[in-house]
Coordinates of C-alpha atoms in Angstrom, one line a residue:
Y1356 CA 0.0 0.0 0.0
I1357 CA 1.0 3.7 -0.4
Q1358 CA 0.2 6.1 2.3
R1359 CA 1.2 9.2 0.3
S1360 CA 1.4 9.2 -3.5
A1361 CA 4.1 11.8 -3.2
D1362 CA 6.3 9.2 -1.6
I1363 CA 6.4 7.0 -4.7
P1364 CA 10.1 6.3 -5.7
E1365 CA 11.7 8.3 -8.5
D1366 CA 12.1 5.2 -10.6
A1367 CA 8.2 4.9 -10.7
V1368 CA 7.7 8.3 -12.3
A1369 CA 5.0 7.1 -14.7
E1370 CA 2.9 5.5 -11.9
R1371 CA 3.3 8.6 -9.8
E1372 CA 2.1 10.9 -12.6
I1373 CA -0.9 8.8 -13.1
L1374 CA -1.9 8.9 -9.5
V1375 CA -1.2 12.6 -9.1
G1376 CA -3.1 13.2 -12.3
E1377 CA -6.1 11.4 -10.8
D1378 CA -5.6 13.4 -7.6
V1379 CA -5.1 10.1 -5.7
Q1380 CA -3.5 10.8 -2.3
S1381 CA -3.3 7.3 -0.9
L1382 CA -4.1 3.7 -2.1
I1383 CA -3.9 0.1 -1.1
V1384 CA -3.7 -2.8 -3.6
V1385 CA -3.5 -6.5 -3.0
P1386 CA -2.8 -9.0 -5.8
M1387 CA -5.3 -11.8 -6.5
I1388 CA -3.3 -15.0 -7.2
S1389 CA -4.6 -18.4 -8.1
R1390 CA -2.5 -21.5 -8.8
G1391 CA 0.6 -19.4 -8.9
S1392 CA -0.8 -17.0 -11.6
L1393 CA -1.8 -13.4 -11.1
R1394 CA -5.5 -13.0 -11.8
G1395 CA -5.8 -9.3 -11.0
F1396 CA -5.7 -6.7 -8.3
L1397 CA -8.1 -5.6 -5.5
G1398 CA -7.6 -2.0 -4.3
F1399 CA -9.0 1.2 -2.8
E1400 CA -8.0 4.8 -3.4
I1401 CA -8.4 7.9 -1.3
V1402 CA -8.4 11.3 -3.2
N1403 CA -8.9 13.9 -0.4
K1404 CA -6.3 12.9 2.2
D1405 CA -3.4 10.7 3.1
K1406 CA -4.2 7.5 5.0
A1407 CA -2.2 5.1 7.0
W1408 CA -3.6 1.6 6.2
P1409 CA -3.8 -0.6 9.3
E1410 CA -2.6 -4.2 9.1
S1411 CA -6.1 -5.4 9.9
M1412 CA -7.4 -3.8 6.8
V1413 CA -4.6 -5.2 4.7
S1414 CA -5.3 -8.7 6.0
M1415 CA -9.0 -8.2 5.3
L1416 CA -8.4 -7.2 1.8
E1417 CA -6.0 -10.2 1.3
I1418 CA -8.8 -12.5 2.5
V1419 CA -11.3 -10.8 0.2
G1420 CA -8.8 -11.0 -2.7
N1421 CA -8.3 -14.8 -2.1
V1422 CA -12.1 -15.3 -2.0
I1423 CA -12.5 -13.5 -5.3
S1424 CA -9.5 -15.4 -6.8
G1425 CA -11.1 -18.7 -5.8
A1426 CA -14.4 -17.7 -7.3
L1427 CA -12.7 -16.7 -10.6
E1428 CA -10.8 -19.9 -10.6
R1429 CA -14.0 -21.9 -10.1
R1430 CA -15.6 -20.0 -12.9
I1431 CA -12.6 -20.7 -15.2
V1432 CA -12.7 -24.4 -14.2
N1433 CA -16.4 -24.7 -14.7
K1434 CA -16.2 -23.0 -18.1
A1435 CA -13.5 -25.4 -19.2
L1436 CA -15.5 -28.4 -17.8
L1437 CA -18.6 -27.3 -19.7
E1438 CA -16.6 -26.9 -22.9
S1439 CA -15.0 -30.3 -22.4
E1440 CA -18.3 -31.9 -21.8
E1441 CA -19.7 -30.3 -25.0
R1442 CA -16.8 -31.5 -27.1
Y1443 CA -17.3 -35.0 -25.6
R1444 CA -21.0 -34.9 -26.3
Q1445 CA -20.4 -33.9 -29.9
I1446 CA -17.8 -36.6 -30.4
V1447 CA -20.2 -39.2 -28.9
E1448 CA -23.3 -38.1 -30.9
N1449 CA -21.4 -37.7 -34.2
S1450 CA -19.5 -41.0 -34.0
N1451 CA -20.4 -43.8 -36.4
D1452 CA -19.6 -46.3 -33.7
I1453 CA -22.0 -47.3 -30.9
I1454 CA -21.1 -45.7 -27.6
Y1455 CA -23.1 -46.6 -24.6
E1456 CA -23.0 -47.0 -20.8
T1457 CA -24.7 -49.4 -18.4
D1458 CA -25.1 -49.5 -14.7
I1459 CA -23.4 -52.2 -12.7
R1460 CA -26.4 -54.5 -13.2
G1461 CA -26.0 -54.2 -17.0
Y1462 CA -29.0 -52.0 -17.8
F1463 CA -28.4 -49.3 -20.4
S1464 CA -28.1 -45.8 -18.9
S1465 CA -27.1 -44.0 -22.1
V1466 CA -26.6 -44.7 -25.8
N1467 CA -25.6 -42.5 -28.7
H1468 CA -27.4 -41.9 -32.1
A1469 CA -25.3 -44.5 -33.8
G1470 CA -26.5 -47.1 -31.4
I1471 CA -30.1 -46.1 -31.9
R1472 CA -29.7 -46.1 -35.7
I1473 CA -27.9 -49.5 -35.9
I1474 CA -29.9 -51.5 -33.3
G1475 CA -33.2 -49.9 -34.3
Y1476 CA -34.7 -49.3 -30.8
S1477 CA -35.5 -45.8 -29.6
E1478 CA -33.5 -44.3 -26.7
E1479 CA -36.5 -44.7 -24.4
E1480 CA -36.8 -48.4 -25.4
L1481 CA -33.1 -49.1 -24.9
L1482 CA -32.9 -47.4 -21.5
K1483 CA -35.4 -50.1 -20.3
K1484 CA -33.4 -53.0 -21.5
H1485 CA -30.6 -55.1 -20.1
F1486 CA -27.6 -55.5 -22.5
L1487 CA -28.2 -59.3 -22.7
D1488 CA -31.7 -58.6 -24.1
I1489 CA -30.3 -57.6 -27.5
I1490 CA -27.7 -60.4 -27.7
H1491 CA -28.5 -63.4 -29.8
P1492 CA -29.7 -66.4 -27.6
E1493 CA -26.8 -68.6 -28.8
Y1494 CA -24.2 -66.0 -27.7
R1495 CA -26.0 -64.8 -24.5
K1496 CA -24.7 -67.2 -21.9
E1497 CA -21.1 -66.9 -23.0
A1498 CA -21.3 -63.1 -23.1
E1499 CA -22.8 -63.0 -19.6
R1500 CA -19.9 -65.2 -18.4
F1501 CA -17.3 -63.0 -20.1
Y1502 CA -18.5 -59.7 -18.6
K1503 CA -19.1 -61.2 -15.1
T1504 CA -15.4 -62.3 -15.2
Q1505 CA -14.4 -58.8 -16.2
L1506 CA -16.4 -57.4 -13.2
V1507 CA -15.2 -59.9 -10.6
K1508 CA -11.5 -59.7 -11.7
R1509 CA -11.8 -55.9 -12.2
I1510 CA -10.3 -56.1 -15.7
R1511 CA -10.2 -52.5 -16.8
N1512 CA -10.7 -53.0 -20.5
T1513 CA -11.8 -56.0 -22.7
Y1514 CA -12.5 -56.8 -26.3
Y1515 CA -15.2 -59.2 -27.3
E1516 CA -17.2 -60.1 -30.5
L1517 CA -20.8 -61.2 -30.4
L1518 CA -24.0 -61.3 -32.4
V1519 CA -26.9 -58.9 -31.5
V1520 CA -30.4 -58.9 -32.9
A1521 CA -31.9 -55.5 -34.0
K1522 CA -35.4 -54.5 -33.4
D1523 CA -36.4 -55.6 -37.0
G1524 CA -34.8 -59.0 -36.5
R1525 CA -31.6 -58.3 -38.4
E1526 CA -28.5 -60.1 -37.0
I1527 CA -25.5 -57.9 -36.5
F1528 CA -22.0 -58.9 -35.5
I1529 CA -20.3 -56.4 -33.3
G1530 CA -16.9 -56.1 -31.8
Q1531 CA -16.7 -54.0 -28.7
N1532 CA -14.3 -52.6 -26.2
V1533 CA -15.8 -52.4 -22.7
Q1534 CA -14.2 -50.7 -19.8
L1535 CA -15.2 -50.5 -16.2
V1536 CA -16.6 -47.2 -14.9
M1537 CA -15.0 -46.4 -11.5
N1538 CA -16.0 -44.0 -8.7
S1539 CA -14.0 -43.7 -5.5
G1540 CA -12.4 -47.1 -6.2
R1541 CA -15.7 -48.9 -6.8
V1542 CA -17.1 -50.3 -10.0
V1543 CA -20.3 -48.5 -10.8
G1544 CA -20.9 -49.5 -14.4
F1545 CA -19.6 -50.3 -17.8
Q1546 CA -18.8 -48.1 -20.8
G1547 CA -18.8 -49.6 -24.3
L1548 CA -17.5 -48.7 -27.7
A1549 CA -18.9 -51.1 -30.3
R1550 CA -18.5 -51.4 -34.1
D1551 CA -20.6 -53.2 -36.7
I1552 CA -18.2 -55.9 -38.0
T1553 CA -20.9 -57.9 -39.9
D1554 CA -19.3 -57.4 -43.3
R1555 CA -15.9 -58.5 -42.0
V1556 CA -17.3 -61.6 -40.4
K1557 CA -19.2 -62.6 -43.5
A1558 CA -16.1 -62.0 -45.6
E1559 CA -14.1 -64.3 -43.3
E1560 CA -16.8 -66.9 -43.4
S1561 CA -16.8 -66.8 -47.2
M1562 CA -13.0 -67.3 -47.3
K1563 CA -13.3 -70.2 -44.9
E1564 CA -16.0 -71.8 -47.0
A1565 CA -13.9 -71.3 -50.1
H1566 CA -11.0 -73.0 -48.4
R1567 CA -13.2 -75.9 -47.3
K1568 CA -14.4 -76.3 -50.9
L1569 CA -10.8 -76.2 -52.2
A1570 CA -9.8 -78.8 -49.6
S1571 CA -12.8 -81.0 -50.6
L1572 CA -11.9 -80.7 -54.3
D1573 CA -8.3 -81.6 -53.5
R1574 CA -9.4 -84.7 -51.7
M1575 CA -11.7 -85.7 -54.6
K1576 CA -8.8 -85.2 -57.0
S1577 CA -6.5 -87.4 -54.9
D1578 CA -9.2 -90.1 -54.6
F1579 CA -9.9 -90.0 -58.3
L1580 CA -6.2 -90.3 -59.2
S1581 CA -5.8 -93.2 -56.7
T1582 CA -8.7 -95.0 -58.3
V1583 CA -7.6 -94.5 -61.8
S1584 CA -4.1 -95.6 -61.0
H1585 CA -5.4 -98.8 -59.4
E1586 CA -7.7 -99.5 -62.3
L1587 CA -4.9 -99.0 -64.8
R1588 CA -2.4 -101.0 -62.8
T1589 CA -4.6 -104.2 -62.7
P1590 CA -5.0 -104.9 -66.4
I1591 CA -1.4 -103.9 -67.1
A1592 CA -0.2 -106.4 -64.5
I1593 CA -2.4 -109.1 -66.1
M1594 CA -1.0 -108.4 -69.5
R1595 CA 2.6 -108.3 -68.2
E1596 CA 2.1 -111.7 -66.6
G1597 CA 0.6 -113.2 -69.8
V1598 CA 3.5 -111.9 -71.9
S1599 CA 5.9 -113.3 -69.4
L1600 CA 4.3 -116.8 -69.5
C1601 CA 4.3 -116.8 -73.3
L1602 CA 8.0 -115.8 -73.5
D1603 CA 8.9 -118.5 -71.0
G1604 CA 7.0 -121.1 -73.1
I1605 CA 4.8 -122.1 -70.2
A1606 CA 1.7 -121.4 -72.1
G1607 CA 2.9 -123.4 -75.1
R1608 CA 4.7 -122.6 -78.3
L1609 CA 3.7 -119.4 -80.0
N1610 CA 2.3 -119.8 -83.5
K1611 CA 2.8 -117.4 -86.3
K1612 CA -0.5 -115.8 -85.7

């Protein structure tokens, strides 16, 4: 603080000229600092007389300055949080992948537009369903076992492929990463990122079927060649034996015919 503006040091000429020009006789200023950064100043000016600022007032202004600094910091943090949440919401809603959350029991608590579009149920309908409800019956038991293991062993992240049934009866293969949602060290739910892999699975099955057909053709070829070879070897062997008997004279003398 400055009791008399006239007492400002010579090396602060510019500041003294400003105060004198405003007819400021005395002032007190406390910095407002948050997280090591200067956020501003809090001060009072007196224009009609000099004033000795008691330490109690200095302390009070420092407290008020800290309160205001804290409020400003919370405002900055809240603004950044809101901006971050908005960016996250846009990413989730504009994603082509299914992004969803369930509670710890497995009931849907949120799902993005891609999930609604691909699965075919409305958001209201999905939020009433358990995740097992949309899984194909043949995959349901194994999926339940898989995610119970993740929960019991507290495996942070898993990948699993399964078949789901859309509202209109379409069967869709999905591959999904599922991570545990934690709160104060406790598991409170699941968060999933799923992708439609139906085309990939069908392509892989087509390749496997082509390989099976090629293997079957290869076996048929081998069997055919083995059969033909056997059929050819039998008469040739008989002919060879006959020629041998004739040459040895066992079958009698050969005539000119």
